[in-house]
PDB file of C-alpha atoms in Angstrom:
ATOM      1  CA  MET A 227     124.513 114.388 128.318  1.00  0.00           C
ATOM      2  CA  ALA A 228     127.293 112.747 125.937  1.00  0.00           C
ATOM      3  CA  HIS A 229     129.660 111.740 127.391  1.00  0.00           C
ATOM      4  CA  PRO A 230     132.563 113.885 128.754  1.00  0.00           C
ATOM      5  CA  TYR A 231     135.895 113.878 127.066  1.00  0.00           C
ATOM      6  CA  LEU A 232     137.651 114.727 130.906  1.00  0.00           C
ATOM      7  CA  SER A 233     136.816 113.514 134.565  1.00  0.00           C
ATOM      8  CA  ILE A 234     138.114 115.518 137.534  1.00  0.00           C
ATOM      9  CA  VAL A 235     137.721 113.731 141.002  1.00  0.00           C
ATOM     10  CA  ILE A 236     138.451 115.407 143.656  1.00  0.00           C
ATOM     11  CA  PRO A 237     138.573 113.230 146.962  1.00  0.00           C
ATOM     12  CA  ALA A 238     138.240 115.220 150.537  1.00  0.00           C
ATOM     13  CA  TYR A 239     136.952 114.743 153.952  1.00  0.00           C
ATOM     14  CA  ASN A 240     136.182 117.916 156.023  1.00  0.00           C
ATOM     15  CA  GLU A 241     137.370 120.843 153.514  1.00  0.00           C
ATOM     16  CA  SER A 242     135.117 123.903 154.719  1.00  0.00           C
ATOM     17  CA  ALA A 243     137.865 125.997 155.044  1.00  0.00           C
ATOM     18  CA  ARG A 244     139.377 126.116 150.953  1.00  0.00           C
ATOM     19  CA  ILE A 245     136.818 123.906 148.593  1.00  0.00           C
ATOM     20  CA  GLU A 246     134.891 127.039 147.456  1.00  0.00           C
ATOM     21  CA  SER A 247     138.197 127.758 146.708  1.00  0.00           C
ATOM     22  CA  THR A 248     139.314 124.785 145.057  1.00  0.00           C
ATOM     23  CA  LEU A 249     135.802 124.576 143.069  1.00  0.00           C
ATOM     24  CA  GLU A 250     136.889 128.469 141.755  1.00  0.00           C
ATOM     25  CA  ARG A 251     140.279 127.914 140.357  1.00  0.00           C
ATOM     26  CA  VAL A 252     139.306 123.980 138.848  1.00  0.00           C
ATOM     27  CA  MET A 253     135.891 125.297 137.270  1.00  0.00           C
ATOM     28  CA  GLU A 254     137.649 128.465 136.255  1.00  0.00           C
ATOM     29  CA  CYS A 255     141.093 125.656 134.307  1.00  0.00           C
ATOM     30  CA  VAL A 256     137.690 123.636 133.117  1.00  0.00           C
ATOM     31  CA  GLU A 257     135.982 126.684 131.305  1.00  0.00           C
ATOM     32  CA  SER A 258     139.640 128.930 130.440  1.00  0.00           C
ATOM     33  CA  ALA A 259     140.941 125.517 128.183  1.00  0.00           C
ATOM     34  CA  ASP A 260     137.198 124.989 127.409  1.00  0.00           C
ATOM     35  CA  TRP A 261     137.985 120.798 128.880  1.00  0.00           C
ATOM     36  CA  ASP A 262     134.990 118.762 127.552  1.00  0.00           C
ATOM     37  CA  ALA A 263     134.582 117.829 131.162  1.00  0.00           C
ATOM     38  CA  GLU A 264     132.264 116.504 134.847  1.00  0.00           C
ATOM     39  CA  VAL A 265     133.759 117.063 137.707  1.00  0.00           C
ATOM     40  CA  LEU A 266     133.336 115.097 140.437  1.00  0.00           C
ATOM     41  CA  VAL A 267     134.246 115.483 144.516  1.00  0.00           C
ATOM     42  CA  VAL A 268     133.742 112.584 147.016  1.00  0.00           C
ATOM     43  CA  ASP A 269     132.159 112.826 150.642  1.00  0.00           C
ATOM     44  CA  ASP A 270     134.335 111.370 152.526  1.00  0.00           C
ATOM     45  CA  GLY A 271     131.885 111.787 156.058  1.00  0.00           C
ATOM     46  CA  SER A 272     132.772 115.452 156.961  1.00  0.00           C
ATOM     47  CA  THR A 273     131.612 117.119 159.563  1.00  0.00           C
ATOM     48  CA  ASP A 274     131.666 120.591 158.248  1.00  0.00           C
ATOM     49  CA  ASP A 275     129.967 121.934 156.071  1.00  0.00           C
ATOM     50  CA  THR A 276     131.866 121.251 153.771  1.00  0.00           C
ATOM     51  CA  PRO A 277     129.538 119.433 151.856  1.00  0.00           C
ATOM     52  CA  ALA A 278     126.794 122.055 151.609  1.00  0.00           C
ATOM     53  CA  ILE A 279     128.613 123.979 149.957  1.00  0.00           C
ATOM     54  CA  ILE A 280     129.270 121.144 146.697  1.00  0.00           C
ATOM     55  CA  ARG A 281     125.599 121.952 146.737  1.00  0.00           C
ATOM     56  CA  ARG A 282     125.633 125.319 146.670  1.00  0.00           C
ATOM     57  CA  TRP A 283     128.417 126.066 143.454  1.00  0.00           C
ATOM     58  CA  MET A 284     126.470 123.036 142.188  1.00  0.00           C
ATOM     59  CA  GLU A 285     123.646 124.627 141.067  1.00  0.00           C
ATOM     60  CA  ARG A 286     125.359 127.201 139.059  1.00  0.00           C
ATOM     61  CA  TYR A 287     127.591 124.393 137.085  1.00  0.00           C
ATOM     62  CA  PRO A 288     125.663 120.912 136.005  1.00  0.00           C
ATOM     63  CA  ARG A 289     128.721 119.172 135.596  1.00  0.00           C
ATOM     64  CA  LEU A 290     129.724 119.677 138.706  1.00  0.00           C
ATOM     65  CA  HIS A 291     128.578 116.145 141.212  1.00  0.00           C
ATOM     66  CA  LEU A 292     128.459 115.393 145.110  1.00  0.00           C
ATOM     67  CA  ILE A 293     129.700 111.610 146.242  1.00  0.00           C
ATOM     68  CA  HIS A 294     128.954 111.249 149.314  1.00  0.00           C
ATOM     69  CA  ASN A 295     130.659 107.684 150.989  1.00  0.00           C
ATOM     70  CA  PRO A 296     129.308 106.065 153.382  1.00  0.00           C
ATOM     71  CA  GLY A 297     131.476 107.145 156.330  1.00  0.00           C
ATOM     72  CA  ASN A 298     134.766 107.345 156.349  1.00  0.00           C
ATOM     73  CA  ARG A 299     136.534 105.549 154.494  1.00  0.00           C
ATOM     74  CA  GLY A 300     139.919 107.043 153.914  1.00  0.00           C
ATOM     75  CA  LYS A 301     141.445 108.544 150.453  1.00  0.00           C
ATOM     76  CA  GLY A 302     142.251 105.612 148.377  1.00  0.00           C
ATOM     77  CA  TYR A 303     138.557 104.839 149.286  1.00  0.00           C
ATOM     78  CA  SER A 304     137.684 108.089 148.179  1.00  0.00           C
ATOM     79  CA  VAL A 305     139.825 107.947 144.685  1.00  0.00           C
ATOM     80  CA  ARG A 306     138.151 104.243 143.905  1.00  0.00           C
ATOM     81  CA  ASN A 307     135.069 105.596 144.337  1.00  0.00           C
ATOM     82  CA  GLY A 308     135.019 108.586 142.797  1.00  0.00           C
ATOM     83  CA  LEU A 309     136.626 106.788 139.259  1.00  0.00           C
ATOM     84  CA  LEU A 310     135.031 104.197 138.980  1.00  0.00           C
ATOM     85  CA  GLN A 311     131.836 105.987 138.905  1.00  0.00           C
ATOM     86  CA  ALA A 312     133.148 108.646 136.343  1.00  0.00           C
ATOM     87  CA  ALA A 313     132.123 108.856 133.183  1.00  0.00           C
ATOM     88  CA  GLY A 314     134.829 110.800 130.899  1.00  0.00           C
ATOM     89  CA  GLU A 315     137.455 108.634 128.502  1.00  0.00           C
ATOM     90  CA  ILE A 316     139.917 110.016 130.833  1.00  0.00           C
ATOM     91  CA  VAL A 317     140.337 110.420 134.023  1.00  0.00           C
ATOM     92  CA  MET A 318     142.360 111.664 136.850  1.00  0.00           C
ATOM     93  CA  PHE A 319     141.917 112.447 140.633  1.00  0.00           C
ATOM     94  CA  THR A 320     143.685 115.826 142.263  1.00  0.00           C
ATOM     95  CA  ASP A 321     143.920 116.751 145.512  1.00  0.00           C
ATOM     96  CA  ALA A 322     142.042 118.942 147.610  1.00  0.00           C
ATOM     97  CA  ASP A 323     144.166 121.843 148.296  1.00  0.00           C
ATOM     98  CA  LEU A 324     145.800 121.607 144.558  1.00  0.00           C
ATOM     99  CA  SER A 325     149.416 121.757 145.356  1.00  0.00           C
ATOM    100  CA  ALA A 326     150.002 120.298 141.887  1.00  0.00           C
ATOM    101  CA  PRO A 327     147.865 123.671 140.103  1.00  0.00           C
ATOM    102  CA  MET A 328     144.669 122.495 137.851  1.00  0.00           C
ATOM    103  CA  GLU A 329     146.334 123.709 134.472  1.00  0.00           C
ATOM    104  CA  GLU A 330     149.012 121.132 135.587  1.00  0.00           C
ATOM    105  CA  ALA A 331     146.409 118.231 134.146  1.00  0.00           C
ATOM    106  CA  SER A 332     147.458 119.550 130.357  1.00  0.00           C
ATOM    107  CA  ARG A 333     150.987 117.911 131.095  1.00  0.00           C
ATOM    108  CA  LEU A 334     149.271 114.913 132.010  1.00  0.00           C
ATOM    109  CA  LEU A 335     147.152 115.002 129.652  1.00  0.00           C
ATOM    110  CA  ASP A 336     149.399 115.662 126.829  1.00  0.00           C
ATOM    111  CA  ALA A 337     151.091 112.072 128.310  1.00  0.00           C
ATOM    112  CA  LEU A 338     148.650 109.927 127.790  1.00  0.00           C
ATOM    113  CA  ASP A 339     147.581 111.301 124.195  1.00  0.00           C
ATOM    114  CA  ALA A 340     151.142 110.419 123.495  1.00  0.00           C
ATOM    115  CA  GLY A 341     151.014 107.301 124.588  1.00  0.00           C
ATOM    116  CA  ALA A 342     150.242 106.112 127.963  1.00  0.00           C
ATOM    117  CA  ASP A 343     147.565 104.164 129.338  1.00  0.00           C
ATOM    118  CA  VAL A 344     148.835 106.236 133.164  1.00  0.00           C
ATOM    119  CA  ALA A 345     150.534 109.693 133.792  1.00  0.00           C
ATOM    120  CA  ILE A 346     151.661 110.643 137.711  1.00  0.00           C
ATOM    121  CA  GLY A 347     152.628 113.734 138.282  1.00  0.00           C
ATOM    122  CA  SER A 348     156.250 114.103 140.285  1.00  0.00           C
ATOM    123  CA  ARG A 349     157.397 116.742 142.481  1.00  0.00           C
ATOM    124  CA  TRP A 350     160.512 115.239 142.347  1.00  0.00           C
ATOM    125  CA  MET A 351     161.798 115.026 138.278  1.00  0.00           C
ATOM    126  CA  ASP A 352     162.499 118.656 138.300  1.00  0.00           C
ATOM    127  CA  ARG A 353     162.481 120.806 141.818  1.00  0.00           C
ATOM    128  CA  THR A 354     163.050 124.319 139.683  1.00  0.00           C
ATOM    129  CA  ARG A 355     159.108 123.591 138.850  1.00  0.00           C
ATOM    130  CA  GLN A 356     158.268 123.587 143.013  1.00  0.00           C
ATOM    131  CA  THR A 357     156.789 126.692 144.385  1.00  0.00           C
ATOM    132  CA  ILE A 358     156.305 126.543 147.787  1.00  0.00           C
ATOM    133  CA  HIS A 359     158.394 123.891 149.923  1.00  0.00           C
ATOM    134  CA  GLN A 360     158.107 121.608 152.468  1.00  0.00           C
ATOM    135  CA  PRO A 361     160.086 122.033 155.844  1.00  0.00           C
ATOM    136  CA  LEU A 362     163.400 119.936 155.533  1.00  0.00           C
ATOM    137  CA  TYR A 363     161.861 117.367 158.033  1.00  0.00           C
ATOM    138  CA  ARG A 364     159.061 116.750 155.366  1.00  0.00           C
ATOM    139  CA  GLN A 365     161.388 116.624 152.275  1.00  0.00           C
ATOM    140  CA  PHE A 366     164.358 113.528 154.737  1.00  0.00           C
ATOM    141  CA  PHE A 367     160.675 111.429 155.508  1.00  0.00           C
ATOM    142  CA  GLY A 368     159.446 111.852 151.959  1.00  0.00           C
ATOM    143  CA  ARG A 369     163.092 110.721 150.528  1.00  0.00           C
ATOM    144  CA  CYS A 370     162.791 107.780 152.732  1.00  0.00           C
ATOM    145  CA  PHE A 371     159.364 106.791 152.731  1.00  0.00           C
ATOM    146  CA  ASN A 372     159.269 107.429 148.250  1.00  0.00           C
ATOM    147  CA  TRP A 373     163.436 104.419 148.774  1.00  0.00           C
ATOM    148  CA  ILE A 374     161.415 101.602 150.509  1.00  0.00           C
ATOM    149  CA  THR A 375     158.424 102.270 148.064  1.00  0.00           C
ATOM    150  CA  ARG A 376     161.061 101.447 145.108  1.00  0.00           C
ATOM    151  CA  THR A 377     162.722  99.343 147.121  1.00  0.00           C
ATOM    152  CA  VAL A 378     159.681  96.675 148.519  1.00  0.00           C
ATOM    153  CA  MET A 379     157.938  96.904 145.569  1.00  0.00           C
ATOM    154  CA  GLY A 380     160.197  97.292 142.834  1.00  0.00           C
ATOM    155  CA  LEU A 381     158.523 101.174 141.627  1.00  0.00           C
ATOM    156  CA  PRO A 382     161.087 102.536 139.235  1.00  0.00           C
ATOM    157  CA  PHE A 383     159.384 105.770 140.004  1.00  0.00           C
ATOM    158  CA  LYS A 384     160.854 109.132 141.784  1.00  0.00           C
ATOM    159  CA  ASP A 385     157.580 110.204 142.898  1.00  0.00           C
ATOM    160  CA  THR A 386     154.815 107.909 143.575  1.00  0.00           C
ATOM    161  CA  GLN A 387     152.260 109.695 145.962  1.00  0.00           C
ATOM    162  CA  CYS A 388     152.323 113.188 144.559  1.00  0.00           C
ATOM    163  CA  GLY A 389     147.594 113.347 144.342  1.00  0.00           C
ATOM    164  CA  PHE A 390     147.542 114.131 140.822  1.00  0.00           C
ATOM    165  CA  LYS A 391     146.952 111.221 138.068  1.00  0.00           C
ATOM    166  CA  ALA A 392     145.428 110.455 135.090  1.00  0.00           C
ATOM    167  CA  PHE A 393     143.711 107.689 133.300  1.00  0.00           C
ATOM    168  CA  LYS A 394     142.820 106.676 130.244  1.00  0.00           C
ATOM    169  CA  ARG A 395     139.587 104.777 130.877  1.00  0.00           C
ATOM    170  CA  PRO A 396     139.289 101.094 130.655  1.00  0.00           C
ATOM    171  CA  ALA A 397     143.021 100.698 131.964  1.00  0.00           C
ATOM    172  CA  ALA A 398     141.032 102.850 135.449  1.00  0.00           C
ATOM    173  CA  GLN A 399     138.626 100.582 135.211  1.00  0.00           C
ATOM    174  CA  VAL A 400     140.956  98.162 135.717  1.00  0.00           C
ATOM    175  CA  ILE A 401     143.541  99.335 137.864  1.00  0.00           C
ATOM    176  CA  PHE A 402     140.747 100.054 140.690  1.00  0.00           C
ATOM    177  CA  ARG A 403     138.798  97.331 140.307  1.00  0.00           C
ATOM    178  CA  LEU A 404     141.687  95.506 141.628  1.00  0.00           C
ATOM    179  CA  GLN A 405     142.654  98.148 144.509  1.00  0.00           C
ATOM    180  CA  ARG A 406     142.444  96.303 148.112  1.00  0.00           C
ATOM    181  CA  ILE A 407     144.112  99.653 150.011  1.00  0.00           C
ATOM    182  CA  GLU A 408     141.438 102.569 151.458  1.00  0.00           C
ATOM    183  CA  ARG A 409     143.975 104.835 152.385  1.00  0.00           C
ATOM    184  CA  TRP A 410     147.371 106.892 152.497  1.00  0.00           C
ATOM    185  CA  GLY A 411     149.420 103.630 151.289  1.00  0.00           C
ATOM    186  CA  PHE A 412     147.225 103.163 147.514  1.00  0.00           C
ATOM    187  CA  ASP A 413     149.253 105.018 145.394  1.00  0.00           C
ATOM    188  CA  PRO A 414     152.088 102.744 145.782  1.00  0.00           C
ATOM    189  CA  GLU A 415     149.390 100.265 145.174  1.00  0.00           C
ATOM    190  CA  ILE A 416     147.434 101.800 141.649  1.00  0.00           C
ATOM    191  CA  LEU A 417     150.592 102.034 140.182  1.00  0.00           C
ATOM    192  CA  PHE A 418     151.738  98.057 141.444  1.00  0.00           C
ATOM    193  CA  ILE A 419     148.922  97.444 139.167  1.00  0.00           C
ATOM    194  CA  ALA A 420     149.456  98.925 136.707  1.00  0.00           C
ATOM    195  CA  ARG A 421     152.860  97.350 136.447  1.00  0.00           C
ATOM    196  CA  LYS A 422     151.922  94.182 136.688  1.00  0.00           C
ATOM    197  CA  LEU A 423     149.516  94.101 133.682  1.00  0.00           C
ATOM    198  CA  LYS A 424     151.741  96.512 131.651  1.00  0.00           C
ATOM    199  CA  TYR A 425     150.429  99.335 131.546  1.00  0.00           C
ATOM    200  CA  ARG A 426     152.431 102.342 130.576  1.00  0.00           C
ATOM    201  CA  ILE A 427     152.262 105.125 133.293  1.00  0.00           C
ATOM    202  CA  VAL A 428     154.674 108.212 132.774  1.00  0.00           C
ATOM    203  CA  GLU A 429     155.652 109.989 134.707  1.00  0.00           C
ATOM    204  CA  VAL A 430     155.093 113.937 134.019  1.00  0.00           C
ATOM    205  CA  PRO A 431     157.047 116.550 135.855  1.00  0.00           C
ATOM    206  CA  VAL A 432     153.555 119.154 137.250  1.00  0.00           C
ATOM    207  CA  THR A 433     153.867 122.238 139.033  1.00  0.00           C
ATOM    208  CA  TRP A 434     153.832 122.765 142.772  1.00  0.00           C
ATOM    209  CA  GLY A 435     153.760 124.183 146.591  1.00  0.00           C
ATOM    210  CA  HIS A 436     153.945 122.265 149.397  1.00  0.00           C
ATOM    211  CA  ASP A 437     151.238 123.025 151.844  1.00  0.00           C
ATOM    212  CA  GLU A 438     150.776 123.798 155.734  1.00  0.00           C
ATOM    213  CA  ARG A 439     147.463 123.161 156.525  1.00  0.00           C
ATOM    214  CA  SER A 440     148.174 119.393 154.884  1.00  0.00           C
ATOM    215  CA  ARG A 441     146.344 115.902 157.421  1.00  0.00           C
ATOM    216  CA  MET A 442     148.968 113.880 156.215  1.00  0.00           C
ATOM    217  CA  SER A 443     151.269 112.313 159.132  1.00  0.00           C
ATOM    218  CA  TYR A 444     154.657 111.660 158.331  1.00  0.00           C
ATOM    219  CA  LEU A 445     154.989 109.677 161.982  1.00  0.00           C
ATOM    220  CA  LYS A 446     151.641 107.973 161.924  1.00  0.00           C
ATOM    221  CA  ASP A 447     150.348 107.923 158.189  1.00  0.00           C
ATOM    222  CA  GLY A 448     153.784 107.208 157.472  1.00  0.00           C
ATOM    223  CA  MET A 449     153.898 104.643 158.675  1.00  0.00           C
ATOM    224  CA  LYS A 450     150.762 103.247 158.575  1.00  0.00           C
ATOM    225  CA  MET A 451     151.378 103.400 154.812  1.00  0.00           C
ATOM    226  CA  LEU A 452     154.778 100.727 155.295  1.00  0.00           C
ATOM    227  CA  GLU A 453     151.776  98.914 157.029  1.00  0.00           C
ATOM    228  CA  GLU A 454     150.616  99.087 153.211  1.00  0.00           C
ATOM    229  CA  MET A 455     153.343  98.435 151.231  1.00  0.00           C
ATOM    230  CA  ALA A 456     154.097  94.274 153.697  1.00  0.00           C
ATOM    231  CA  THR A 457     150.260  93.841 152.655  1.00  0.00           C
ATOM    232  CA  ILE A 458     150.849  95.296 149.085  1.00  0.00           C
ATOM    233  CA  ARG A 459     153.173  93.121 148.760  1.00  0.00           C
ATOM    234  CA  GLY A 460     152.155  89.409 151.020  1.00  0.00           C
ATOM    235  CA  ASN A 461     149.244  90.349 148.911  1.00  0.00           C
ATOM    236  CA  SER A 462     150.882  89.536 145.439  1.00  0.00           C
ATOM    237  CA  ILE A 463     152.992  86.501 146.998  1.00  0.00           C
ATOM    238  CA  ALA A 464     149.787  85.105 147.477  1.00  0.00           C
ATOM    239  CA  GLY A 465     148.200  85.761 144.754  1.00  0.00           C
ATOM    240  CA  ARG A 466     145.599  87.564 145.130  1.00  0.00           C
ATOM    241  CA  TYR A 467     146.085  90.181 142.511  1.00  0.00           C
ATOM    242  CA  ASP A 468     146.271  86.387 140.444  1.00  0.00           C
ATOM    243  CA  GLU A 469     143.552  86.190 141.045  1.00  0.00           C
ATOM    244  CA  ASP A 470     141.532  88.894 141.196  1.00  0.00           C
ATOM    245  CA  ILE A 471     142.601  89.434 137.851  1.00  0.00           C
ATOM    246  CA  ALA A 472     141.486  85.935 136.519  1.00  0.00           C
ATOM    247  CA  ALA A 473     138.077  85.999 138.167  1.00  0.00           C
ATOM    248  CA  MET A 474     137.956  89.622 135.975  1.00  0.00           C
ATOM    249  CA  LYS A 475     138.593  87.669 132.529  1.00  0.00           C
ATOM    250  CA  ASP A 476     134.411  86.898 132.432  1.00  0.00           C
ATOM    251  CA  THR A 477     132.483  89.994 133.720  1.00  0.00           C
ATOM    252  CA  SER A 478     129.409  88.527 131.848  1.00  0.00           C
ATOM    253  CA  GLY A 479     127.999  88.347 135.812  1.00  0.00           C
ATOM    254  CA  MET A 480     129.015  90.685 136.987  1.00  0.00           C
ATOM    255  CA  VAL A 481     126.256  93.451 138.024  1.00  0.00           C
ATOM    256  CA  THR A 482     127.460  96.941 138.993  1.00  0.00           C
ATOM    257  CA  PRO A 483     124.971  97.802 141.816  1.00  0.00           C
ATOM    258  CA  PRO A 484     123.226 101.101 142.588  1.00  0.00           C
ATOM    259  CA  VAL A 485     124.843 103.924 143.540  1.00  0.00           C
ATOM    260  CA  GLU A 486     122.724 105.878 146.958  1.00  0.00           C
ATOM    261  CA  HIS A 487     125.136 107.763 147.747  1.00  0.00           C
ATOM    262  CA  THR A 488     124.940 110.176 145.050  1.00  0.00           C
ATOM    263  CA  VAL A 489     123.525 113.791 146.228  1.00  0.00           C
ATOM    264  CA  LYS A 490     121.125 114.304 143.310  1.00  0.00           C
ATOM    265  CA  THR A 491     119.717 117.684 143.072  1.00  0.00           C
ATOM    266  CA  PRO A 492     117.548 118.344 140.598  1.00  0.00           C
ATOM    267  CA  GLY A 493     117.856 119.837 137.621  1.00  0.00           C
ATOM    268  CA  ILE A 494     121.102 118.061 137.482  1.00  0.00           C
ATOM    269  CA  LYS A 495     122.534 114.728 136.658  1.00  0.00           C
ATOM    270  CA  PRO A 496     124.709 112.191 139.508  1.00  0.00           C
ATOM    271  CA  ALA A 497     127.533 110.495 138.017  1.00  0.00           C
ATOM    272  CA  ARG A 498     127.053 108.288 135.617  1.00  0.00           C
ATOM    273  CA  GLN A 499     126.669 104.281 136.922  1.00  0.00           C
ATOM    274  CA  VAL A 500     130.081 102.164 135.242  1.00  0.00           C
ATOM    275  CA  PRO A 501     129.626  99.115 133.808  1.00  0.00           C
ATOM    276  CA  PRO A 502     131.840  96.589 134.428  1.00  0.00           C
ATOM    277  CA  THR A 503     135.521  96.569 131.655  1.00  0.00           C
ATOM    278  CA  PRO A 504     136.803  93.688 131.209  1.00  0.00           C
ATOM    279  CA  LEU A 505     140.464  93.222 131.209  1.00  0.00           C
ATOM    280  CA  PRO A 506     142.178  94.422 127.819  1.00  0.00           C
TER     281      PRO A 506
END
């Protein structure tokens, strides 16, 4: 089977209550838009029947794949694991709650077609596109976190945390191999790395609706994200990203190990292995 044009990665942890609805909406969108696409759901060590539900859907859709993380590793790990196994020329990830409808992916694809290397969805560029608003306390904490992110990390974007981002394949292969943060704070890190590598990043306003079932705690997880931002700055000051970038200049000795956690269903091909990609 030829490589698809688009790979859609969905990180999932204990999503049995909504993963079926998510897959239905995503697959309907892929078919109605006639996208040449594969869909990879990355299970982050779910303890419910999320994997079983996905396997049932795989019987209907040959380009739907399930990837298992080695235990519960976090959203950042899940996104990286999925995107580095994705086969598409364009790779993207979306949250399992589809707060940004899958149809909005066309806006990200248009930005990449226009010359961007990275396109990120934004809830705050055009607030009229928000269909269901967050509670005021979430808006307050979200804006505070964004201000801190812009100040501490020098990121000029209105929304770093929207779980709706797309990348040209060469950029994704480099950015996510340099990623160190595995949980909530990975979004600012990958944007920080992309800017460090001088990739062109375009922020795109997208339709977005808050889901009350969000598991993120702005107090607990927010404090962890602040800690992770400090880690990112520390890594940068210590030159760790520069060292990793220099090491990637020569990928001749790098070997991609076989992925043992991909579920293989008879008659359905798992996500392809991706060889290391040299820096531009």
